[in-house]
Short mmCIF file of C-alpha atoms and ligand atoms in Angstrom, two decimals:
data_model
loop_
_atom_site.label_atom_id
_atom_site.label_comp_id
_atom_site.label_asym_id
_atom_site.label_seq_id
_atom_site.Cartn_x
_atom_site.Cartn_y
_atom_site.Cartn_z
CA MET E 1 44.32 8.90 11.55
CA ALA E 2 43.27 11.34 7.98
CA ASP E 3 40.15 10.58 7.40
CA LYS E 4 41.25 11.72 3.18
CA PHE E 5 44.27 11.06 1.92
CA ASP E 6 45.47 11.72 -1.48
CA VAL E 7 46.47 8.09 -2.58
CA ILE E 8 45.58 5.40 -0.62
CA VAL E 9 47.69 1.45 -1.26
CA VAL E 10 46.57 -1.79 -0.88
CA GLY E 11 49.18 -3.93 -0.41
CA ALA E 12 52.44 -3.68 0.92
CA GLY E 13 54.28 -5.81 -1.16
CA PRO E 14 57.33 -4.54 -4.31
CA ALA E 15 54.31 -2.97 -6.14
CA GLY E 16 52.44 -1.22 -3.20
CA THR E 17 55.81 0.05 -1.47
CA SER E 18 57.28 1.19 -4.11
CA CYS E 19 54.16 3.39 -4.93
CA ALA E 20 53.49 4.56 -1.32
CA TYR E 21 58.00 5.61 -1.18
CA THR E 22 57.58 7.32 -4.55
CA ALA E 23 54.23 9.12 -3.53
CA ALA E 24 55.27 10.17 -0.25
CA LYS E 25 58.46 11.82 -1.11
CA ALA E 26 56.69 13.95 -3.85
CA GLY E 27 54.76 15.51 -0.51
CA LEU E 28 51.60 13.38 -1.30
CA ASN E 29 50.03 11.85 2.48
CA VAL E 30 49.82 8.20 1.70
CA LEU E 31 47.94 5.39 3.91
CA LEU E 32 49.14 1.57 2.36
CA ILE E 33 47.36 -1.14 4.15
CA GLU E 34 48.52 -4.23 4.31
CA ARG E 35 46.66 -7.46 5.90
CA GLY E 36 49.99 -8.78 6.74
CA GLU E 37 50.87 -9.03 10.31
CA TYR E 38 53.95 -7.09 9.50
CA PRO E 39 55.11 -6.42 5.52
CA GLY E 40 56.33 -9.46 3.61
CA SER E 41 54.92 -11.61 6.85
CA LYS E 42 52.26 -13.26 3.98
CA ASN E 43 54.54 -12.82 0.69
CA VAL E 44 56.43 -15.26 -1.38
CA MET E 45 59.48 -16.01 -4.37
CA GLY E 46 61.86 -17.44 -5.43
CA GLY E 47 64.36 -14.92 -4.61
CA ILE E 48 65.60 -12.69 -7.26
CA LEU E 49 65.58 -9.34 -6.42
CA TYR E 50 67.34 -6.77 -9.32
CA ARG E 51 68.99 -4.22 -7.98
CA LYS E 52 67.71 -1.76 -11.56
CA GLN E 53 64.62 -1.20 -10.81
CA LEU E 54 64.50 -0.38 -7.51
CA GLU E 55 68.08 1.57 -8.01
CA GLU E 56 65.71 3.95 -9.74
CA ILE E 57 63.83 3.96 -6.36
CA ILE E 58 66.40 4.20 -3.68
CA PRO E 59 69.66 5.00 -5.03
CA GLU E 60 72.11 2.42 -3.21
CA PHE E 61 69.98 0.72 -1.27
CA TRP E 62 72.59 -2.31 -1.39
CA LYS E 63 74.51 -0.27 1.60
CA GLU E 64 71.49 -1.42 3.33
CA ALA E 65 68.92 -3.70 2.61
CA PRO E 66 68.41 -6.88 4.20
CA LEU E 67 69.21 -8.39 1.14
CA GLU E 68 71.13 -12.51 0.77
CA ARG E 69 73.61 -12.81 -1.62
CA PRO E 70 74.70 -10.83 -5.15
CA VAL E 71 74.38 -13.37 -7.89
CA VAL E 72 77.33 -14.43 -9.57
CA GLU E 73 76.57 -16.86 -12.23
CA GLN E 74 73.27 -17.96 -13.31
CA ARG E 75 72.67 -21.84 -14.65
CA PHE E 76 70.22 -23.28 -16.40
CA TRP E 77 69.45 -27.24 -15.90
CA PHE E 78 67.50 -29.07 -18.82
CA LEU E 79 67.30 -32.79 -16.45
CA ASP E 80 66.23 -36.52 -17.75
CA LYS E 81 65.29 -38.81 -15.41
CA GLU E 82 69.22 -39.17 -14.79
CA SER E 83 71.17 -36.83 -17.28
CA MET E 84 71.27 -33.15 -17.58
CA VAL E 85 72.68 -30.77 -20.53
CA THR E 86 73.90 -27.18 -18.25
CA THR E 87 74.47 -24.57 -19.08
CA SER E 88 76.18 -21.06 -17.40
CA TYR E 89 77.42 -17.96 -17.13
CA LYS E 90 79.54 -16.77 -14.22
CA GLY E 91 81.03 -12.70 -14.42
CA LEU E 92 81.99 -11.50 -10.70
CA GLU E 93 81.66 -7.91 -12.39
CA TRP E 94 77.86 -9.47 -10.98
CA GLY E 95 79.19 -9.34 -6.83
CA LYS E 96 80.50 -6.25 -7.38
CA GLU E 97 78.58 -2.82 -7.38
CA PRO E 98 76.83 -1.84 -8.66
CA PHE E 99 75.09 -5.28 -9.12
CA ASN E 100 73.22 -6.75 -11.13
CA ASN E 101 71.11 -8.33 -9.21
CA PHE E 102 70.35 -10.69 -5.60
CA THR E 103 69.11 -13.56 -3.73
CA VAL E 104 66.79 -11.70 -0.91
CA LEU E 105 63.54 -13.67 1.64
CA ARG E 106 60.63 -11.38 1.60
CA ALA E 107 59.74 -11.70 5.00
CA LYS E 108 62.85 -9.09 5.87
CA PHE E 109 63.28 -7.97 2.38
CA ASP E 110 59.34 -6.46 2.39
CA ARG E 111 59.56 -4.73 6.30
CA TRP E 112 62.87 -3.19 5.34
CA PHE E 113 61.38 -1.59 1.99
CA ALA E 114 58.16 -0.28 3.87
CA GLY E 115 59.58 0.83 6.49
CA LYS E 116 61.19 2.78 3.53
CA ALA E 117 58.65 3.98 2.73
CA VAL E 118 57.29 4.80 5.67
CA GLU E 119 60.81 7.57 6.63
CA GLN E 120 59.62 9.06 3.34
CA GLY E 121 55.88 9.92 4.86
CA ALA E 122 53.60 7.50 4.70
CA LEU E 123 50.96 5.84 7.35
CA LEU E 124 51.42 1.70 7.23
CA ILE E 125 48.24 -0.53 8.58
CA ASN E 126 49.20 -3.69 9.09
CA GLU E 127 46.67 -6.49 10.08
CA THR E 128 44.48 -4.63 8.02
CA VAL E 129 41.75 -6.47 5.13
CA VAL E 130 40.70 -3.93 2.29
CA THR E 131 37.38 -5.89 1.88
CA GLU E 132 35.67 -3.31 -1.56
CA CYS E 133 36.69 0.21 -2.92
CA ILE E 134 34.00 2.72 -2.17
CA VAL E 135 32.79 3.42 -5.40
CA GLU E 136 30.37 6.79 -5.50
CA GLU E 137 28.80 7.58 -9.12
CA ASN E 138 31.13 5.76 -10.64
CA ARG E 139 33.98 6.66 -8.59
CA VAL E 140 36.10 5.22 -6.63
CA VAL E 141 36.15 7.58 -3.61
CA GLY E 142 37.75 5.02 -0.42
CA VAL E 143 38.44 1.58 1.02
CA ARG E 144 36.37 -0.85 3.19
CA THR E 145 38.16 -2.37 5.81
CA ASP E 146 37.93 -5.04 8.71
CA ARG E 147 38.11 -2.88 10.93
CA PRO E 148 35.49 -0.97 13.21
CA ASP E 149 34.51 2.25 11.73
CA GLY E 150 37.08 1.26 9.04
CA ASP E 151 36.36 3.60 6.08
CA VAL E 152 38.94 6.06 4.54
CA TYR E 153 38.83 7.66 1.54
CA ALA E 154 40.86 9.49 -0.61
CA ASP E 155 41.39 10.84 -4.74
CA VAL E 156 43.68 7.93 -5.81
CA VAL E 157 42.71 4.05 -4.39
CA VAL E 158 46.06 2.13 -5.66
CA LEU E 159 45.45 -2.10 -5.95
CA ALA E 160 48.86 -3.44 -5.24
CA ASP E 161 46.83 -6.88 -4.05
CA GLY E 162 48.96 -8.89 -5.36
CA VAL E 163 48.17 -12.41 -8.01
CA ASN E 164 43.98 -12.42 -6.47
CA SER E 165 42.93 -9.60 -6.29
CA LEU E 166 39.32 -9.63 -5.16
CA LEU E 167 39.49 -6.15 -5.96
CA GLY E 168 40.13 -5.79 -9.20
CA LYS E 169 37.51 -7.81 -10.70
CA SER E 170 34.33 -7.05 -7.58
CA LEU E 171 35.38 -3.10 -9.57
CA GLY E 172 34.59 -5.60 -13.21
CA PHE E 173 38.50 -4.93 -14.23
CA HIS E 174 39.25 -8.16 -14.58
CA LYS E 175 37.30 -12.05 -14.56
CA GLU E 176 38.89 -14.64 -12.53
CA TRP E 177 42.37 -15.84 -14.05
CA LYS E 178 41.60 -18.94 -15.81
CA PRO E 179 43.75 -21.90 -14.44
CA ASP E 180 46.18 -21.13 -17.44
CA GLU E 181 46.95 -17.50 -16.82
CA VAL E 182 48.53 -18.72 -13.39
CA ALA E 183 51.19 -21.03 -12.40
CA LEU E 184 51.21 -22.92 -8.99
CA THR E 185 54.50 -23.09 -6.74
CA VAL E 186 55.82 -24.03 -3.82
CA MET E 187 59.35 -24.08 -2.32
CA GLU E 188 61.39 -24.30 0.39
CA VAL E 189 63.88 -22.63 2.62
CA LEU E 190 66.55 -24.48 3.23
CA ASN E 191 69.29 -23.86 5.91
CA LEU E 192 72.65 -24.97 6.01
CA PRO E 193 75.60 -24.09 6.60
CA LYS E 194 77.43 -21.47 5.03
CA LYS E 195 80.29 -23.17 4.29
CA THR E 196 78.78 -26.01 3.32
CA ILE E 197 76.22 -23.59 0.42
CA ASN E 198 79.76 -22.38 -1.15
CA GLU E 199 81.71 -25.53 -0.91
CA ARG E 200 78.23 -27.34 -2.95
CA PHE E 201 77.86 -24.33 -5.44
CA ASN E 202 81.57 -23.26 -5.41
CA VAL E 203 81.41 -19.53 -4.80
CA SER E 204 82.46 -17.71 -1.26
CA ASP E 205 80.67 -16.02 1.08
CA ASP E 206 79.32 -12.79 -1.08
CA GLN E 207 79.10 -14.04 -3.89
CA GLY E 208 75.70 -16.19 -4.69
CA VAL E 209 74.04 -18.80 -7.56
CA SER E 210 70.98 -19.05 -9.30
CA VAL E 211 69.66 -21.74 -11.07
CA GLU E 212 66.93 -22.46 -13.24
CA ILE E 213 66.06 -26.13 -13.20
CA PHE E 214 63.90 -27.32 -17.07
CA GLY E 215 62.40 -30.52 -17.81
CA ASP E 216 62.39 -33.30 -15.48
CA SER E 217 61.95 -31.03 -12.83
CA THR E 218 58.30 -31.04 -14.10
CA GLN E 219 57.65 -34.08 -14.84
CA GLY E 220 57.13 -32.89 -18.82
CA LEU E 221 55.13 -29.59 -18.02
CA LEU E 222 55.37 -26.00 -18.99
CA GLY E 223 57.01 -24.65 -15.64
CA THR E 224 59.85 -24.24 -14.72
CA ALA E 225 62.14 -25.67 -11.17
CA PHE E 226 64.41 -23.21 -9.06
CA LEU E 227 67.02 -23.27 -6.97
CA TYR E 228 69.22 -20.10 -5.42
CA THR E 229 71.59 -19.43 -2.77
CA ASN E 230 70.97 -17.14 0.14
CA LYS E 231 73.30 -16.39 3.40
CA ASP E 232 72.81 -19.39 5.01
CA SER E 233 69.89 -21.21 2.96
CA LEU E 234 68.41 -22.59 -0.13
CA ASN E 235 65.30 -21.70 -1.74
CA ILE E 236 64.11 -24.94 -3.79
CA GLY E 237 61.00 -24.69 -5.59
CA VAL E 238 58.74 -25.88 -8.65
CA GLY E 239 55.78 -23.75 -10.53
CA THR E 240 53.56 -25.33 -13.62
CA THR E 241 50.83 -23.19 -14.87
CA LEU E 242 47.41 -24.75 -12.76
CA SER E 243 46.10 -25.84 -15.91
CA GLY E 244 48.95 -28.66 -16.51
CA MET E 245 48.79 -29.77 -12.74
CA ILE E 246 45.03 -30.12 -13.08
CA LYS E 247 45.17 -31.93 -16.25
CA LYS E 248 47.89 -33.89 -14.59
CA LYS E 249 46.30 -35.18 -11.96
CA LEU E 250 49.20 -33.55 -9.70
CA LYS E 251 49.78 -32.09 -6.84
CA PRO E 252 51.91 -29.76 -5.84
CA TYR E 253 53.74 -30.49 -3.12
CA HIS E 254 53.89 -33.75 -5.26
CA LEU E 255 56.57 -32.17 -7.45
CA LEU E 256 58.41 -30.95 -4.84
CA GLU E 257 59.10 -33.62 -2.95
CA TYR E 258 60.18 -34.87 -6.63
CA VAL E 259 61.80 -32.96 -7.36
CA LYS E 260 64.43 -32.64 -4.37
CA GLU E 261 64.57 -36.25 -4.85
CA HIS E 262 65.89 -35.92 -8.67
CA PRO E 263 69.77 -37.17 -8.39
CA MET E 264 71.23 -34.54 -10.06
CA ILE E 265 69.07 -32.09 -7.45
CA ARG E 266 69.55 -34.22 -4.29
CA PRO E 267 73.44 -33.94 -3.86
CA TYR E 268 72.99 -29.87 -3.41
CA ILE E 269 70.59 -30.15 -1.77
CA GLU E 270 71.66 -32.54 0.87
CA GLY E 271 71.10 -32.16 5.35
CA GLY E 272 68.83 -29.60 4.52
CA GLU E 273 66.49 -28.63 6.95
CA THR E 274 62.83 -27.00 6.21
CA SER E 275 62.99 -23.63 7.61
CA GLU E 276 59.51 -22.22 5.75
CA TYR E 277 57.29 -24.34 3.18
CA LEU E 278 55.01 -22.05 1.05
CA ALA E 279 52.43 -22.22 -2.00
CA HIS E 280 51.76 -19.07 -4.02
CA LEU E 281 49.97 -18.30 -7.56
CA ILE E 282 52.00 -16.42 -10.11
CA PRO E 283 50.52 -14.63 -12.45
CA GLU E 284 50.91 -15.64 -15.85
CA GLY E 285 48.11 -15.15 -18.63
CA GLY E 286 50.99 -12.15 -20.05
CA TYR E 287 49.93 -9.00 -22.13
CA LYS E 288 46.74 -10.12 -23.56
CA SER E 289 45.77 -11.14 -20.00
CA VAL E 290 46.19 -7.74 -18.48
CA PRO E 291 42.96 -6.24 -17.49
CA ARG E 292 41.90 -2.90 -17.19
CA LEU E 293 44.42 -0.32 -15.71
CA VAL E 294 43.39 2.61 -14.77
CA GLY E 295 39.10 3.98 -13.91
CA ASN E 296 38.24 7.37 -12.16
CA GLY E 297 39.36 7.11 -8.45
CA VAL E 298 41.28 4.41 -9.51
CA MET E 299 44.52 2.65 -10.61
CA ILE E 300 46.19 -1.31 -11.06
CA VAL E 301 49.71 -2.18 -10.48
CA GLY E 302 51.81 -5.49 -10.17
CA ASP E 303 51.30 -9.12 -10.24
CA ALA E 304 46.82 -7.87 -10.17
CA ALA E 305 48.31 -6.70 -13.23
CA GLN E 306 49.52 -9.95 -14.32
CA PHE E 307 53.09 -7.54 -14.78
CA VAL E 308 54.87 -10.91 -14.90
CA ASN E 309 57.63 -12.29 -17.85
CA ALA E 310 57.67 -15.91 -16.64
CA ILE E 311 60.37 -16.87 -19.38
CA HIS E 312 62.52 -13.95 -17.25
CA ARG E 313 61.60 -15.18 -13.91
CA GLU E 314 61.21 -11.25 -13.42
CA GLY E 315 57.85 -10.03 -11.57
CA SER E 316 58.89 -7.77 -8.26
CA ASN E 317 60.34 -5.86 -10.78
CA MET E 318 58.10 -4.73 -12.28
CA ALA E 319 55.54 -4.44 -9.68
CA MET E 320 58.29 -1.80 -7.75
CA SER E 321 58.04 -0.09 -11.53
CA SER E 322 54.92 -0.11 -11.95
CA GLY E 323 54.08 1.01 -9.45
CA LYS E 324 56.20 3.97 -9.69
CA MET E 325 54.93 4.34 -12.27
CA ALA E 326 51.30 4.85 -10.87
CA ALA E 327 53.08 7.01 -8.32
CA GLU E 328 54.18 9.50 -11.16
CA ALA E 329 50.72 9.63 -12.62
CA ILE E 330 48.88 10.41 -9.46
CA VAL E 331 50.79 13.04 -9.17
CA ARG E 332 50.72 15.09 -11.83
CA ALA E 333 46.62 14.15 -11.19
CA LYS E 334 47.44 16.15 -8.31
CA GLU E 335 48.83 19.39 -9.67
CA LEU E 336 45.86 18.64 -12.11
CA ASP E 337 43.79 18.50 -9.22
CA ASP E 338 42.03 15.39 -12.33
CA PHE E 339 41.76 12.01 -10.69
CA THR E 340 39.22 11.08 -13.51
CA GLU E 341 40.25 8.39 -15.65
CA ARG E 342 41.30 10.31 -18.45
CA THR E 343 44.47 12.15 -16.52
CA LEU E 344 45.08 8.63 -14.59
CA ASP E 345 45.58 7.25 -18.14
CA SER E 346 49.18 8.89 -18.66
CA TYR E 347 50.17 5.70 -16.34
CA ARG E 348 48.71 2.54 -18.69
CA LYS E 349 50.55 5.10 -21.47
CA GLU E 350 53.89 5.06 -19.82
CA LEU E 351 53.35 1.41 -18.73
CA TYR E 352 52.77 -0.25 -21.96
CA ASN E 353 55.87 2.58 -23.52
CA SER E 354 58.68 0.90 -20.42
CA PHE E 355 60.09 -2.18 -20.89
CA ILE E 356 57.38 -4.15 -18.94
CA GLY E 357 54.76 -3.57 -21.95
CA LYS E 358 57.40 -4.01 -24.33
CA ASP E 359 58.58 -7.80 -22.37
CA LEU E 360 55.36 -8.53 -22.15
CA LYS E 361 54.06 -8.00 -25.36
CA LYS E 362 57.26 -9.88 -26.95
CA TYR E 363 56.90 -12.75 -25.50
CA LYS E 364 52.72 -12.64 -25.48
CA ASP E 365 52.45 -16.21 -27.35
CA VAL E 366 54.89 -17.71 -25.00
CA THR E 367 53.06 -19.76 -22.43
CA HIS E 368 50.35 -21.09 -24.38
CA THR E 369 52.29 -21.98 -27.69
CA PHE E 370 54.22 -23.88 -25.03
CA GLU E 371 51.46 -25.29 -23.39
CA GLU E 372 49.39 -26.50 -26.20
CA HIS E 373 52.69 -28.12 -27.90
CA PRO E 374 54.56 -29.98 -24.87
CA GLN E 375 57.17 -31.79 -27.14
CA TYR E 376 59.59 -29.09 -26.35
CA PHE E 377 59.85 -30.06 -22.51
CA THR E 378 58.96 -34.11 -22.80
CA ASP E 379 60.29 -34.84 -26.62
CA TYR E 380 63.41 -31.70 -27.14
CA ILE E 381 65.01 -32.04 -23.29
CA PRO E 382 65.36 -35.78 -23.22
CA MET E 383 66.70 -36.02 -26.93
CA MET E 384 69.50 -33.62 -26.31
CA ASN E 385 70.03 -35.50 -23.25
CA LYS E 386 70.50 -38.42 -25.13
CA ALA E 387 72.45 -36.24 -28.06
CA ALA E 388 74.66 -35.94 -25.33
CA ASN E 389 75.14 -38.84 -24.11
CA SER E 390 76.01 -40.65 -27.80
CA PHE E 391 78.63 -37.57 -28.67
CA PHE E 392 80.58 -37.69 -25.26
CA THR E 393 80.66 -41.47 -24.84
CA VAL E 394 83.74 -43.27 -25.75
CA ASP E 395 82.70 -45.83 -27.65
CA GLY E 396 85.44 -45.85 -30.53
CA SER E 397 82.76 -45.13 -33.77
CA PRO E 398 83.99 -41.99 -34.96
CA LYS E 399 82.37 -38.57 -34.85
CA LYS E 400 82.00 -38.13 -37.45
CA GLU E 401 79.13 -41.21 -37.57
CA LYS E 402 77.89 -39.86 -34.63
CA GLN E 403 76.75 -37.36 -35.30
CA SER E 404 74.86 -38.88 -38.81
CA ARG E 405 73.44 -41.17 -35.64
CA ILE E 406 72.34 -39.19 -33.68
CA ILE E 407 70.78 -36.46 -36.77
CA LYS E 408 69.40 -39.33 -37.13
CA SER E 409 67.25 -40.57 -34.37
CA ILE E 410 65.92 -36.71 -34.06
CA THR E 411 64.46 -36.95 -37.63
CA GLU E 412 63.57 -40.36 -37.82
CA GLY E 413 61.49 -40.14 -34.78
CA LYS E 414 59.91 -37.25 -35.40
CA GLY E 415 59.98 -36.64 -38.99
CA LYS E 416 62.07 -34.04 -40.36
CA ILE E 417 59.24 -31.72 -41.65
CA ALA E 418 57.15 -31.93 -38.15
CA VAL E 419 61.12 -30.50 -36.21
CA ALA E 420 61.02 -27.54 -38.82
CA LYS E 421 58.06 -26.69 -38.01
CA ASP E 422 58.80 -27.15 -34.16
CA LEU E 423 61.90 -25.23 -34.05
CA TYR E 424 60.60 -22.77 -36.24
CA ARG E 425 56.92 -21.63 -33.73
CA ALA E 426 58.97 -21.82 -31.19
CA TRP E 427 61.79 -19.55 -32.47
CA LYS E 428 58.42 -17.38 -34.21
CA VAL E 429 56.90 -16.80 -29.96
CA MET E 430 60.56 -15.90 -28.61
CA LYS E 431 62.27 -13.40 -31.64
C1 FAD A 1 57.04 -19.13 -5.49
C2 FAD A 1 57.06 -17.63 -6.40
C3 FAD A 1 58.58 -17.10 -6.55
C4 FAD A 1 58.58 -16.15 -7.35
N1 FAD A 1 60.04 -15.65 -7.70
C5 FAD A 1 60.38 -14.85 -7.99
C6 FAD A 1 61.12 -14.03 -8.51
O1 FAD A 1 62.61 -15.28 -8.09
N2 FAD A 1 61.89 -13.12 -8.65
C7 FAD A 1 60.80 -12.06 -8.22
O2 FAD A 1 61.15 -11.05 -9.37
N3 FAD A 1 59.53 -12.29 -8.84
C8 FAD A 1 59.25 -13.07 -8.90
N4 FAD A 1 58.13 -13.89 -8.16
C9 FAD A 1 56.96 -12.77 -9.04
C10 FAD A 1 56.96 -11.98 -7.54
O3 FAD A 1 57.43 -12.46 -6.00
C11 FAD A 1 55.51 -10.98 -7.44
O4 FAD A 1 56.03 -10.33 -9.26
C12 FAD A 1 56.15 -9.87 -7.10
O5 FAD A 1 56.19 -10.54 -5.22
C13 FAD A 1 54.67 -9.10 -6.71
O6 FAD A 1 54.97 -8.22 -6.13
P1 FAD A 1 53.06 -7.26 -5.68
O7 FAD A 1 53.22 -6.49 -5.31
O8 FAD A 1 52.65 -6.82 -6.57
O9 FAD A 1 52.51 -8.62 -5.09
P2 FAD A 1 52.63 -9.40 -3.78
O10 FAD A 1 54.19 -9.32 -3.36
O11 FAD A 1 51.32 -10.47 -3.58
O12 FAD A 1 52.22 -8.66 -2.67
C14 FAD A 1 50.60 -7.46 -2.14
C15 FAD A 1 50.78 -7.67 -0.84
O13 FAD A 1 49.11 -7.28 -0.56
C16 FAD A 1 48.72 -7.93 0.67
N5 FAD A 1 47.29 -8.20 0.03
C17 FAD A 1 46.26 -9.10 -0.18
N6 FAD A 1 45.02 -8.37 -0.06
C18 FAD A 1 44.66 -7.25 -0.05
C19 FAD A 1 44.48 -6.70 1.15
N7 FAD A 1 42.70 -7.40 0.19
N8 FAD A 1 43.84 -5.89 2.66
C20 FAD A 1 45.46 -5.58 2.15
N9 FAD A 1 46.52 -5.63 1.92
C21 FAD A 1 46.34 -7.45 0.72
C22 FAD A 1 49.74 -8.95 0.79
O14 FAD A 1 49.29 -9.95 2.22
C23 FAD A 1 50.31 -9.00 0.07
O15 FAD A 1 51.17 -8.52 0.65
C24 FAD A 1 58.19 -15.27 -7.48
C25 FAD A 1 56.88 -15.29 -7.42
C26 FAD A 1 56.24 -16.38 -6.69
C27 FAD A 1 55.15 -17.10 -6.06
#
């Protein structure tokens, strides 16, 4: 192994691997360090992988990547205790090239993706923990690992070490995340025969469904549950902000059991055998929690930088794009032979001009607003279910009368002004 590399990337998740791939493809000498037995062995994701951002790195990746199913239907369920209001979009064009998104199992996908970076010339070493960055004269010059003689040097170190990013914290780029800046999510992979999945979700072998579940699935807390179809298994999970769980004294595994036993969900997963049980944090602080991204000889990408759009459950795509942008900035810095913060800062500028910066900014107040005003989950979703029940129950009363009764029941309970305020607040943070 060389003593000095152009780039050391810490962490072979989507962010680190796309950085390593892009830099190696441009001819740089890249070391990719992963603490797991292999890339993906420790990684957790609900399972939706977006086509667009990976395609920009590996065109037509779907022809060889280990994917589960292309998603052709996106469902949204708004749960009360024994009912749900649903909405969905199904489009058969999503089942054909170039597709929209796919379900994946990270253990298989990450391993394949890191292999592609190796094909481009990156050196991957597994089962190696980076314990700290080596800093000399206010500049990161390498990393210390838990291997004997484990110091390695590079012009630039890219921190792609995920949500916990101890390395970013130790450099003083950010503090310990607060409980309202992260969501705790638990999930299971449940094995079921393909035929059963197809029948229950009304799809064929090469079609998948994603279901986002709101309301009673989190017992009124800010968060969602999800249910995704793989080839021969389902991913089911639930997550809420850590602060919400602490406040309500909820245990994450109790919440997942509650979701699995919910009468609206149970029929879809019945008979499924648990093959994996996973828990992980998701960074959900958004725009205001993004840490310092660049220093002399160092950059932060992916979850380590809080790049997650919780509203659209996009994380892996932001990880990949940020990794690619970081690599491109390093290639430019290499041409100038200047790895100072000033030069590497082109990454930060490009990032804020991209969909990542713009989307994080658009939703900058959403998480905090909905956490401070839980009535959207605790009051309005049950109200919506009751209204649907009342409107669709044929009981002999004229529809116009029903309509007025429903509107009255909503405004009487909370007051017209309070309802108007809630609607305005929600519109303002989502617009
Ligand atoms: C339950 C759940 C569901 C999700 N669902 C979706 C979804 O459906 N779609 C979506 O797009 N996103 C989803 N996300 C978010 C998505 O998983 C992340 O945004 C994405 O994985 C971030 O990629 P990353 O490379 O930044 O970090 P990670 O994927 O966390 O990778 C970090 C890597 O660094 C390694 N590492 C960490 N520290 C060290 C160290 N010191 N030394 C060496 N290696 C180290 C880790 O082992 C790991 O391989 C979900 C997340 C969770 C938890």
